[in-house]
């Protein structure tokens, strides 16, 4: 295909400037020239219509350029026609003379999109815009002679894919930062000034015609890109077409790419802050038809926190690596600085795609210090970059909880604690890319011990509580009992006088009171016997009888043996004065006050027995708790011993 | 030549696991002294929660490593192994081809010598 710098029709030569030349050649290619150089009439007609010139003018153009005569549009005619249309759009009459001078490029609404499409049979739908974009920019570094080569990827564009964004940065390095940056932000650009500045650098760049068009086209394209990005057929097809020419910044994710990755992420996981699980990501990336070891390596590089799931920045990194690999770039051994999540943070958070170039500039500025920080790889900086990720960490941890063992839950809390202690000895040994990953496993391994310790620590606290309750309860009971027993014991000891009616004897007496009773009775009996001896028996008798009757009425059987036992005691207590009657009286007398005392004493005894029972129960429970605590203590000590060597290393 | 040793040590590991009902993930699960008095090497074992066994064979000719060091080595091994396992493209049972894992292991071994 010739790109003559002059187009001749009927002997007139029109000189084309570089820009015009490029534009026209692009348009020419768009119109499907066949082998002889004739253009498809349909495409030409479309193009003409897109120029938004009145039909009359178009006819004039056709006539003037000589196509009417020839019956077809050859290269020369086409170029002349374009020039004429440019003139017409400016307002000049459609004459050959008007095209002699400098003219801006003709504006073709809608056709510029097609122009970028360079798609032979594709209708001018918006969907193919990014393809156009990608193909054109991808082809930019190539000399125009390679245009047929470019057609090849174009044909494969039949399958609508949104992988073109990865290709778009394919503009060669001097262009890519500026052109690519300015491209999506064409709305902000100041017309042709920047374009002309670029033009000198890039001969034959087809991207220039894009830039030469009005900014409105760009906004059009931008808007139309978005729906395209959302429709993705398969990862594989997308990557096939990629012919990116990365040279100095292959690992930098551009805005379009990020946007595309965002949409891909959303297709897998609607929440941008959530994780994509490993299996999901695996299935997705396997579609890229990369060999599994390479995918495994990519995963290792991109999953910096080694959690088996991808956050959004990790996902972008992985995707980007896959794209690069597909385009023939060897996988790096370590994660490039520009791809690290900490680096990515500012871009992702702050730059929406439709903003001015200024955010991009900010982005770049942030990149460098971020990259430097990351490359330094110090603990502090990583910890500071962590806060940027902590929000994701929190959500990540929450989402991880159901999937991973509970041992990992305390990780975020323990990371800062343990990182400081454990990173330092290991940092010189380990790769930068793995430093963050170290924290999690480290806490993981010690989490088990910490968890065990925590669990062990927890049980000790409950035991004191029941103890308290026990003690409280016991104290209450005991207090009550003591009060009662105290009350009971005192009157029994101060036998005769202090009798109150508070001792209704309980129906069931414990059957073994003899010792206590005897003991309590002894002083009582001694006193009573003394008193009985001293005092006349009448009173005692009466009392005794009353008591005896009451006692007998109540039927306290044990008192009989008591009395019997008292017999020898009383007899022994009072051997010299032991007449049968006196003995009887003595016994009776001793028995009479004792019954009252007995009752009280028995009450007291009962109460004491109850308290004893309660206390024994309490004692046994406490003993059991003590055993448990002992066991816990032993385990704690053993764990402590375990930990000591661990902590020392 | 170490494969034979490792295989025999596996038997001892199994024996130890089956015997003790508690603390399966005990880090000092298997510390053998000398397997064979004639051959001067020590075999240390370690079992994870998922019954994955790590075996370290250490030559006794160099100054014998302390227990703590062995434990730290096992811990690092365990950490690296979990990192490898996290990779969804890695199928358990495959030989580990992770370069990061290899680098960590080799670093550790160099350090031990």
XYZ file of C-alpha atoms in Angstrom:
762
model
C 0.000 0.000 0.000
C 1.522 3.183 -0.849
C 1.545 6.041 1.293
C 2.671 8.566 -1.096
C 3.243 11.810 0.419
C 1.366 13.157 -2.498
C -1.932 12.097 -3.814
C -2.542 12.721 -7.395
C -5.691 12.889 -9.329
C -5.592 14.120 -12.730
C -2.187 15.512 -12.349
C -2.757 17.548 -9.273
C -0.504 16.699 -6.454
C -1.514 17.456 -3.023
C 1.011 17.368 -0.331
C 0.014 15.762 2.851
C 1.487 16.599 6.138
C 2.643 13.833 8.343
C -0.449 13.852 10.431
C -2.665 13.896 7.487
C -0.698 11.140 5.957
C -1.144 8.990 8.942
C -4.758 9.760 9.307
C -5.490 9.140 5.763
C -3.617 5.940 5.624
C -5.557 4.787 8.575
C -8.781 5.745 6.979
C -7.670 4.142 3.838
C -7.046 0.909 5.586
C -10.363 1.246 7.225
C -12.116 1.269 3.945
C -10.924 -2.155 3.046
C -8.700 -1.659 0.120
C -8.476 -4.686 -2.021
C -5.443 -5.940 -3.833
C -5.505 -3.303 -6.490
C -5.920 -0.541 -4.049
C -9.558 0.100 -4.629
C -11.592 0.869 -1.650
C -14.812 -0.754 -0.772
C -17.510 1.575 -1.771
C -19.638 0.755 1.181
C -16.974 1.640 3.644
C -16.149 4.799 1.814
C -19.738 5.772 1.838
C -19.933 5.149 5.519
C -16.919 7.241 6.059
C -18.291 10.026 4.021
C -21.503 9.939 5.879
C -19.639 10.051 9.101
C -18.056 13.270 8.088
C -21.437 14.805 8.628
C -21.233 16.767 5.508
C -24.332 17.294 3.532
C -24.873 14.792 0.769
C -24.418 17.445 -1.791
C -21.010 18.195 -0.536
C -20.149 14.581 -0.536
C -21.153 14.285 -4.107
C -19.015 17.192 -4.925
C -16.131 15.685 -3.149
C -16.542 12.472 -4.961
C -16.629 14.248 -8.202
C -13.740 16.449 -7.577
C -11.441 13.792 -6.319
C -11.914 11.852 -9.426
C -13.570 8.799 -8.014
C -16.683 9.410 -9.874
C -14.783 9.362 -13.003
C -12.938 6.292 -12.135
C -15.836 4.577 -10.566
C -13.938 3.640 -7.489
C -11.802 5.140 -4.845
C -8.208 4.530 -5.311
C -5.612 5.640 -2.911
C -5.079 8.946 -4.495
C -8.717 9.664 -4.902
C -9.355 8.736 -1.404
C -6.758 11.034 -0.072
C -7.999 13.866 -2.140
C -11.487 13.149 -1.001
C -10.405 13.271 2.564
C -8.688 16.531 2.016
C -11.705 17.936 0.334
C -13.883 16.827 3.162
C -11.575 18.471 5.599
C -11.839 21.606 3.601
C -15.570 21.308 3.472
C -15.754 20.860 7.181
C -13.708 23.930 7.661
C -16.040 25.744 5.384
C -14.016 26.056 2.266
C -15.589 25.209 -1.023
C -14.970 21.815 -2.373
C -12.355 22.591 -4.836
C -9.005 21.268 -5.462
C -7.550 24.635 -4.823
C -8.812 24.617 -1.322
C -6.944 21.548 -0.489
C -3.711 23.016 -1.491
C -3.299 24.759 1.778
C -3.015 23.519 5.299
C -6.122 21.988 6.560
C -7.037 20.245 9.724
C -7.864 16.647 9.431
C -11.346 15.758 8.461
C -13.564 14.882 11.308
C -15.581 11.777 11.049
C -18.069 11.240 13.730
C -18.362 7.620 14.500
C -15.960 6.756 11.808
C -13.018 7.652 13.909
C -14.101 4.793 16.002
C -14.177 2.671 12.996
C -10.932 4.075 11.986
C -9.486 2.789 15.126
C -11.218 -0.424 14.656
C -9.500 -1.053 11.417
C -11.717 -3.922 11.348
C -12.498 -5.249 7.917
C -15.906 -6.630 8.345
C -16.919 -5.371 11.641
C -19.855 -3.027 11.866
C -19.225 0.202 13.550
C -20.467 -0.844 16.894
C -19.223 0.668 20.037
C -18.266 -2.601 21.407
C -15.209 -2.886 19.342
C -13.745 0.369 20.405
C -11.352 -0.899 22.913
C -10.181 -3.386 20.417
C -9.535 -0.623 18.052
C -7.806 1.198 20.720
C -5.744 -1.727 21.617
C -4.873 -2.684 18.134
C -3.945 0.761 17.136
C -1.871 1.469 20.112
C -0.405 -1.930 19.949
C 0.579 -1.351 16.427
C 1.891 2.062 17.105
C 5.477 1.164 17.505
C 5.470 -0.778 14.354
C 6.206 0.831 11.059
C 3.230 1.181 8.853
C 4.498 -1.541 6.652
C 3.500 -3.913 9.338
C -0.037 -2.946 9.174
C -1.081 -6.177 7.585
C 0.429 -7.845 10.532
C -1.773 -5.810 12.708
C -4.756 -6.920 10.803
C -4.128 -10.357 12.025
C -4.897 -9.614 15.605
C -7.771 -7.573 14.410
C -9.374 -10.497 12.760
C -9.114 -12.425 15.884
C -10.994 -9.657 17.504
C -14.118 -11.229 16.285
C -14.527 -12.615 19.696
C -15.288 -9.621 21.694
C -12.877 -9.434 24.418
C -11.869 -6.837 26.759
C -8.278 -7.768 26.790
C -7.443 -4.847 24.667
C -6.755 -2.740 27.668
C -3.775 -4.856 28.370
C -2.634 -4.184 24.913
C -3.159 -0.535 24.999
C -0.093 0.184 26.982
C 1.696 -1.455 24.164
C 2.601 1.911 22.837
C 6.294 2.140 22.970
C 7.777 3.582 26.068
C 8.200 7.186 25.172
C 4.625 7.226 24.166
C 3.092 4.996 26.665
C 3.310 7.159 29.707
C 2.302 10.284 27.932
C 0.074 8.953 25.231
C -1.552 6.457 27.398
C -2.094 8.816 30.167
C -3.389 11.446 27.941
C -5.472 9.095 25.966
C -8.175 8.391 28.453
C -8.098 11.920 29.591
C -8.438 13.420 26.215
C -11.206 15.522 27.491
C -8.726 17.384 29.485
C -6.130 17.755 26.901
C -5.571 20.920 25.094
C -6.256 20.076 21.572
C -3.470 19.490 19.215
C -0.666 21.062 21.109
C 0.382 17.973 22.913
C -0.328 15.923 19.900
C 1.957 17.874 17.725
C 4.604 17.590 20.337
C 4.296 13.882 20.199
C 3.983 13.641 16.561
C 7.552 14.348 15.891
C 8.599 11.342 17.880
C 6.448 8.788 16.388
C 6.367 8.329 12.707
C 3.625 6.312 11.345
C 1.839 5.989 14.592
C -1.710 5.264 14.051
C -2.544 6.378 17.442
C -1.892 9.900 16.386
C -4.972 10.176 14.325
C -6.872 9.368 17.386
C -5.174 12.065 19.227
C -5.748 14.458 16.490
C -9.413 14.078 16.682
C -11.363 16.257 18.929
C -11.527 15.480 22.586
C -15.132 14.682 22.262
C -14.245 11.528 20.524
C -12.279 10.473 23.451
C -15.066 10.953 25.838
C -17.160 8.939 23.481
C -14.649 6.220 23.432
C -14.242 6.284 27.122
C -17.873 5.894 27.720
C -18.152 3.174 25.226
C -15.280 1.327 26.689
C -17.000 0.723 29.895
C -19.709 -1.490 28.561
C -17.152 -3.363 26.581
C -15.028 -4.107 29.518
C -17.868 -5.739 31.219
C -18.458 -8.274 28.536
C -15.800 -10.867 28.717
C -15.914 -14.103 26.914
C -12.835 -15.875 27.985
C -9.511 -15.004 29.340
C -7.746 -17.080 26.793
C -8.994 -15.288 23.767
C -8.237 -11.987 25.264
C -4.685 -12.796 25.835
C -4.177 -14.208 22.385
C -4.481 -10.857 20.886
C -2.168 -9.129 23.196
C 0.867 -7.794 21.467
C 2.097 -5.532 24.069
C 5.422 -3.971 23.657
C 6.548 -3.533 27.201
C 9.930 -2.139 27.429
C 10.703 -0.242 30.535
C 7.478 -0.428 32.502
C 5.933 -3.768 31.795
C 4.864 -4.258 35.338
C 2.968 -1.119 35.717
C -0.735 -1.477 35.740
C -2.408 1.254 33.785
C -5.736 2.745 34.511
C -7.528 0.891 31.808
C -6.050 -2.310 32.920
C -7.038 -1.609 36.451
C -10.502 -0.830 35.371
C -10.656 -4.027 33.472
C -9.298 -5.987 36.360
C -11.858 -4.357 38.588
C -14.633 -5.569 36.412
C -13.150 -8.998 36.246
C -12.875 -9.026 39.991
C -16.465 -7.999 40.277
C -17.514 -10.807 38.049
C -15.953 -13.214 40.467
C -16.670 -11.398 43.674
C -19.001 -8.433 43.826
C -17.415 -6.855 46.817
C -14.179 -5.203 45.972
C -12.923 -5.437 49.488
C -13.573 -9.106 49.808
C -11.449 -12.014 48.766
C -11.518 -14.332 45.857
C -11.026 -17.806 47.121
C -8.224 -19.923 45.840
C -10.311 -22.407 43.940
C -12.317 -19.715 42.245
C -9.211 -17.894 41.213
C -7.639 -21.120 40.091
C -10.488 -21.897 37.764
C -10.443 -18.406 36.428
C -6.767 -18.241 35.749
C -6.641 -21.722 34.345
C -8.673 -20.395 31.482
C -5.668 -18.429 30.439
C -4.121 -21.696 29.325
C -0.868 -21.006 30.974
C 0.932 -24.067 32.252
C 0.147 -24.949 35.799
C 3.655 -24.442 37.185
C 3.667 -20.950 35.785
C 0.282 -20.257 37.259
C 1.550 -21.628 40.497
C 4.497 -19.302 40.349
C 2.284 -16.365 39.531
C 0.129 -17.214 42.464
C 3.104 -17.356 44.741
C 4.181 -13.959 43.597
C 0.839 -12.309 43.870
C -0.530 -13.781 47.045
C 1.683 -11.783 49.320
C -0.112 -12.554 52.521
C -0.187 -16.238 51.684
C -3.723 -16.735 52.720
C -4.822 -18.811 49.784
C -7.133 -16.087 48.576
C -6.714 -12.961 46.532
C -7.594 -9.507 47.556
C -8.280 -6.983 44.881
C -4.702 -5.742 44.562
C -3.423 -9.280 44.634
C -5.876 -10.160 41.952
C -4.729 -7.259 39.823
C -1.172 -8.343 40.284
C -1.909 -11.898 39.310
C -3.905 -10.861 36.314
C -1.237 -8.494 35.212
C 1.412 -11.150 35.515
C -0.668 -13.520 33.474
C -1.119 -10.901 30.804
C 2.558 -10.228 30.729
C 3.378 -13.879 30.539
C 0.983 -14.370 27.734
C 2.717 -11.621 25.892
C 5.968 -13.386 26.230
C 7.425 -11.672 29.216
C 9.335 -13.992 31.503
C 7.963 -14.223 34.952
C 10.001 -12.404 37.520
C 11.440 -14.174 40.469
C 10.192 -11.622 42.892
C 7.292 -9.303 42.720
C 8.169 -6.075 40.984
C 7.809 -3.001 43.106
C 5.070 -1.577 40.986
C 2.953 -4.637 41.416
C 3.109 -4.911 45.130
C -0.143 -4.313 46.936
C 1.303 -1.575 49.033
C 2.303 0.232 45.930
C -0.974 -0.264 44.257
C -2.902 1.151 47.125
C -2.862 4.814 46.230
C -3.896 4.217 42.656
C -6.732 1.982 43.482
C -8.117 4.150 46.143
C -7.803 7.594 44.731
C -7.973 7.578 40.956
C -11.260 7.098 39.230
C -10.796 6.664 35.519
C -12.444 9.811 34.375
C -10.446 12.275 36.302
C -7.880 14.741 35.153
C -4.295 14.026 34.527
C -3.396 15.475 37.853
C -4.375 12.405 39.814
C -2.199 10.408 37.548
C 0.641 12.655 38.316
C -0.037 12.210 41.953
C -0.160 8.531 41.309
C 3.252 8.629 39.787
C 4.645 10.623 42.615
C 3.289 8.186 45.061
C 4.683 5.382 43.085
C 8.242 6.314 43.608
C 8.236 6.746 47.328
C 6.072 3.715 47.638
C 8.409 1.708 45.515
C 11.366 2.928 47.442
C 9.763 2.060 50.687
C 8.867 -1.335 49.535
C 12.268 -1.974 48.194
C 13.785 -1.026 51.463
C 11.695 -3.694 52.983
C 12.060 -2.540 56.505
C 9.781 -3.801 59.137
C 8.405 -0.410 60.025
C 7.460 0.511 56.524
C 5.737 -2.716 55.995
C 3.851 -2.186 59.125
C 2.804 1.216 57.920
C 1.773 -0.148 54.608
C -0.144 -2.708 56.479
C -2.572 -0.160 57.870
C -3.525 0.605 54.323
C -4.316 -3.006 53.959
C -5.728 -3.527 57.387
C -9.157 -2.612 56.285
C -8.897 -5.384 53.822
C -7.285 -7.545 56.391
C -10.179 -7.154 58.706
C -12.672 -8.051 56.101
C -10.358 -10.680 54.874
C -10.029 -12.177 58.281
C -13.702 -12.090 58.771
C -14.295 -13.784 55.533
C -11.558 -16.197 56.273
C -12.988 -17.306 59.521
C -15.462 -19.727 58.157
C -12.931 -21.248 55.844
C -9.810 -21.459 57.917
C -9.171 -22.975 61.233
C -10.001 -20.854 64.197
C -6.366 -20.727 65.031
C -5.904 -18.006 62.493
C -8.441 -15.718 63.953
C -6.157 -14.156 66.479
C -3.610 -13.565 63.735
C -4.186 -9.878 63.097
C -4.000 -9.178 66.737
C -0.906 -11.147 67.247
C 0.898 -10.113 64.134
C 2.110 -6.775 65.434
C 3.217 -8.360 68.616
C 5.075 -11.188 67.098
C 6.300 -9.570 63.976
C 8.645 -7.345 65.838
C 10.123 -10.117 67.819
C 10.440 -12.678 65.124
C 11.008 -10.728 61.950
C 14.295 -9.307 62.977
C 16.264 -12.491 63.149
C 14.747 -13.724 59.956
C 14.652 -10.601 57.875
C 18.174 -10.784 56.545
C 17.552 -14.238 55.352
C 14.283 -13.872 53.603
C 13.177 -12.308 50.373
C 11.394 -9.025 50.481
C 8.401 -10.454 48.808
C 8.068 -13.003 51.509
C 8.442 -10.737 54.446
C 4.815 -10.042 54.866
C 4.077 -13.644 54.443
C 6.383 -14.478 57.282
C 4.305 -12.695 59.785
C 1.259 -14.695 59.268
C 2.877 -18.108 59.449
C 4.877 -17.105 62.411
C 1.869 -16.073 64.270
C 0.199 -19.151 63.008
C 2.702 -21.485 64.547
C 2.778 -19.728 67.815
C -0.903 -19.115 67.736
C -1.506 -22.680 68.604
C 0.509 -22.329 71.734
C -0.989 -18.990 72.532
C -4.415 -20.325 71.947
C -3.704 -23.224 74.143
C -2.440 -20.863 76.733
C -5.452 -18.687 76.396
C -7.704 -21.645 76.649
C -5.816 -22.845 79.603
C -5.966 -19.460 81.161
C -9.649 -19.290 80.767
C -10.595 -22.315 82.772
C -8.851 -21.163 85.888
C -11.129 -18.197 86.177
C -14.368 -20.089 86.448
C -13.285 -22.238 89.330
C -12.860 -19.337 91.710
C -16.388 -18.276 91.005
C -18.029 -21.440 92.148
C -15.707 -21.356 95.042
C -17.023 -17.997 95.910
C -20.513 -19.166 95.526
C -19.692 -22.143 97.530
C -18.034 -20.087 100.115
C -20.835 -17.659 100.069
C -23.383 -20.355 100.316
C -21.376 -22.227 102.803
C -20.712 -19.135 104.786
C -24.354 -18.383 104.838
C -25.219 -21.870 105.838
C -22.456 -22.002 108.256
C -23.335 -18.704 109.678
C -26.872 -19.779 110.104
C -25.790 -23.019 111.494
C -23.288 -21.464 113.747
C -25.789 -19.018 114.983
C -28.228 -21.732 115.622
C -25.709 -24.024 117.081
C -24.267 -21.215 119.049
C -27.627 -20.404 120.369
C -28.308 -23.976 120.953
C -25.076 -24.758 122.613
C -25.104 -21.877 124.923
C -28.438 -22.517 126.459
C -27.623 -26.146 126.727
C -24.547 -25.319 128.630
C -26.295 -22.817 130.780
C -28.803 -25.457 131.134
C -31.641 -24.707 133.371
C -32.104 -21.045 133.259
C -31.755 -20.208 129.672
C -34.377 -22.410 128.286
C -36.457 -20.781 125.658
C -39.065 -22.185 123.482
C -36.899 -22.064 120.441
C -36.110 -25.675 120.570
C -38.949 -27.588 119.169
C -37.091 -30.787 118.699
C -36.991 -31.933 115.103
C -38.849 -35.097 114.421
C -35.801 -37.164 113.428
C -32.904 -37.159 115.696
C -29.599 -38.424 114.424
C -29.150 -41.750 116.088
C -25.674 -41.245 117.402
C -25.662 -38.438 119.783
C -24.253 -40.282 122.701
C -20.748 -38.949 122.580
C -21.717 -35.350 122.194
C -24.631 -35.689 124.383
C -22.640 -37.425 126.899
C -20.012 -34.818 126.598
C -22.434 -32.012 126.782
C -24.353 -33.816 129.310
C -21.433 -34.415 131.450
C -20.969 -30.882 132.580
C -24.665 -30.531 132.564
C -25.159 -33.700 134.430
C -22.520 -32.823 136.886
C -24.101 -29.554 137.526
C -27.508 -30.982 137.586
C -26.484 -33.816 139.756
C -24.870 -31.437 142.120
C -27.889 -29.338 142.075
C -30.076 -32.312 142.428
C -28.081 -33.435 145.354
C -28.163 -30.084 146.882
C -31.692 -29.202 146.160
C -34.629 -31.147 147.282
C -35.966 -33.482 144.789
C -39.370 -32.034 144.557
C -38.575 -29.456 142.154
C -36.398 -31.696 140.240
C -38.837 -34.358 140.285
C -41.436 -32.159 138.975
C -39.256 -30.848 136.370
C -37.954 -34.194 135.601
C -41.338 -35.600 135.374
C -42.512 -32.831 133.250
C -39.608 -33.128 131.053
C -39.676 -36.783 131.205
C -43.230 -36.812 130.249
C -42.660 -34.392 127.512
C -39.698 -36.255 126.446
C -41.442 -39.520 126.639
C -44.323 -37.975 124.927
C -42.079 -37.065 122.193
C -40.629 -40.471 122.346
C -37.000 -39.893 122.160
C -35.688 -43.332 122.378
C -32.040 -42.497 122.458
C -32.508 -40.801 125.701
C -33.014 -44.064 127.402
C -29.649 -45.370 126.575
C -28.400 -42.017 127.473
C -29.999 -42.315 130.771
C -28.647 -45.742 131.141
C -25.298 -44.523 130.267
C -25.750 -41.697 132.546
C -26.422 -44.117 135.249
C -22.929 -45.338 135.636
C -21.684 -41.848 134.993
C -23.905 -40.303 137.439
C -23.153 -43.100 139.758
C -19.536 -42.643 139.171
C -19.980 -38.935 139.449
C -21.606 -39.350 142.733
C -20.461 -42.666 144.143
C -20.494 -41.818 147.789
C -23.991 -40.533 147.870
C -25.337 -43.261 145.713
C -28.417 -44.646 147.401
C -30.775 -46.393 145.062
C -33.294 -43.731 145.585
C -30.818 -41.065 145.463
C -29.323 -42.796 142.570
C -32.652 -43.023 141.002
C -33.399 -39.526 141.945
C -30.037 -38.587 140.883
C -30.420 -40.279 137.650
C -33.828 -38.964 137.321
C -32.773 -35.598 138.362
C -29.857 -35.740 136.117
C -32.032 -36.971 133.452
C -34.605 -34.331 133.889
C -32.556 -31.289 133.352
C -30.506 -33.112 130.790
C -33.527 -33.850 128.703
C -34.062 -30.186 128.367
C -30.457 -29.799 127.763
C -30.586 -32.898 125.763
C -33.120 -31.486 123.510
C -31.167 -28.408 123.066
C -28.031 -30.307 122.783
C -29.537 -32.657 120.359
C -30.775 -29.786 118.356
C -27.351 -28.383 118.426
C -25.942 -31.691 117.513
C -28.279 -32.029 114.678
C -27.420 -28.665 113.453
C -23.797 -29.429 113.804
C -24.207 -32.607 111.957
C -25.916 -30.813 109.185
C -23.188 -28.304 109.024
C -20.736 -31.126 109.067
C -22.429 -32.750 106.168
C -22.482 -29.545 104.262
C -18.918 -28.888 105.080
C -17.842 -32.311 104.065
C -19.612 -31.918 100.811
C -18.008 -28.572 100.318
C -14.708 -30.008 101.232
C -14.964 -32.771 98.711
C -15.925 -30.370 95.998
C -13.080 -28.107 96.840
C -10.767 -31.031 96.830
C -11.866 -31.905 93.359
C -11.395 -28.389 92.212
C -8.033 -28.391 93.769
C -7.120 -31.460 91.823
C -8.290 -29.867 88.617
C -6.340 -26.757 89.318
C -3.316 -28.810 90.121
C -3.597 -30.581 86.827
C -3.965 -27.323 85.018
C -1.014 -25.973 86.788
C 1.041 -28.923 85.763
C 0.059 -28.553 82.132
C 0.742 -24.849 82.262
C 4.129 -25.449 83.688
C 4.950 -27.993 81.050
C 3.831 -25.602 78.372
C 5.873 -22.907 79.918
C 8.847 -25.142 79.712
C 8.053 -25.751 76.103
C 7.755 -22.100 75.450
C 10.938 -21.123 77.108
C 13.240 -22.769 74.578
C 10.906 -21.622 71.837
C 11.036 -18.061 72.961
C 14.752 -18.112 73.282
C 15.178 -19.071 69.609
C 21.049 -42.786 50.246
C 19.086 -40.874 52.771
C 15.833 -42.231 51.510
C 16.371 -45.458 53.349
C 16.983 -43.614 56.571
C 13.967 -41.475 56.093
C 11.767 -44.444 55.431
C 12.880 -46.200 58.542
C 12.335 -43.101 60.565
C 8.793 -42.940 59.270
C 8.056 -46.118 61.129
C 9.202 -44.585 64.343
C 7.087 -41.546 63.675
C 4.017 -43.662 63.144
C 4.699 -45.488 66.315
C 4.933 -42.312 68.262
C 1.785 -40.883 66.787
C -0.345 -43.869 67.474
C 0.860 -44.164 71.021
C 0.037 -40.742 72.248
C -3.555 -39.684 72.133
C -3.026 -36.074 73.003
C -1.017 -33.267 71.523
C -0.673 -34.595 68.045
C 0.781 -31.360 66.884
C 3.371 -31.369 69.537
C 6.397 -29.843 68.024
C 8.856 -32.121 69.645
C 7.050 -35.156 68.488
C 9.973 -37.126 67.396
C 13.446 -36.562 68.480
C 15.507 -39.596 67.936
C 18.920 -39.718 69.188
C 21.009 -41.856 66.947
C 19.060 -44.170 64.818
C 21.987 -46.413 64.340
C 24.937 -46.180 66.558
C 27.225 -46.964 63.737
C 26.091 -44.229 61.480
C 26.519 -40.874 62.956
C 23.501 -38.966 62.030
C 20.437 -37.898 63.842
C 16.954 -37.987 62.547
C 14.376 -35.598 63.865
C 10.751 -35.805 63.113
C 7.807 -33.456 63.239
C 4.168 -33.999 62.524
C 1.617 -31.378 61.623
C -2.062 -31.325 62.377
C -2.776 -32.938 59.072
C -0.361 -35.779 59.625
C 2.193 -34.367 57.293
C 5.576 -35.499 58.445
C 8.782 -33.590 58.248
C 12.031 -35.402 58.717
C 15.345 -33.710 59.213
C 18.494 -35.725 58.932
C 21.481 -34.107 60.498
C 25.033 -35.231 60.314
C 26.525 -35.659 63.718
C 30.009 -34.884 62.650
C 29.360 -31.199 62.848
C 28.568 -29.746 66.198
C 25.231 -31.128 67.023
C 22.470 -28.650 66.821
C 20.554 -27.785 69.871
C 16.989 -28.814 70.385
C 15.818 -25.239 70.006
C 17.461 -24.899 66.684
C 15.874 -28.047 65.412
C 12.530 -26.820 66.585
C 12.975 -23.508 64.883
C 13.913 -25.319 61.722
C 10.772 -27.341 61.921
C 8.729 -24.256 62.514
C 10.169 -22.592 59.456
C 9.544 -25.711 57.476
C 5.993 -25.771 58.640
C 5.477 -22.137 57.738
C 6.921 -22.549 54.289
C 4.895 -25.644 53.774
C 1.675 -23.870 54.654
C 2.592 -21.163 52.202
C 3.010 -23.753 49.525
C -0.258 -25.381 50.437
C -2.061 -22.089 50.177
C -1.367 -22.033 46.498
C -4.493 -23.404 44.878
C -2.491 -24.668 41.968
C -0.565 -26.971 44.194
C -2.037 -30.379 44.644
C -1.112 -32.059 47.880
C 1.170 -34.931 47.107
C 2.920 -33.298 44.221
C 6.581 -32.601 44.582
C 6.962 -29.080 45.743
C 8.318 -26.869 43.040
C 7.933 -23.603 44.782
C 11.057 -21.580 44.449
C 10.326 -19.665 47.580
C 10.039 -22.866 49.495
C 13.268 -24.163 48.056
C 15.083 -20.981 48.832
C 13.918 -21.013 52.417
C 14.903 -24.601 52.886
C 18.324 -24.122 51.380
C 18.899 -21.005 53.437
C 17.988 -22.907 56.523
C 20.298 -25.743 55.681
C 23.165 -23.459 54.960
C 22.590 -21.750 58.235
C 22.608 -25.014 60.085
C 25.912 -26.139 58.738
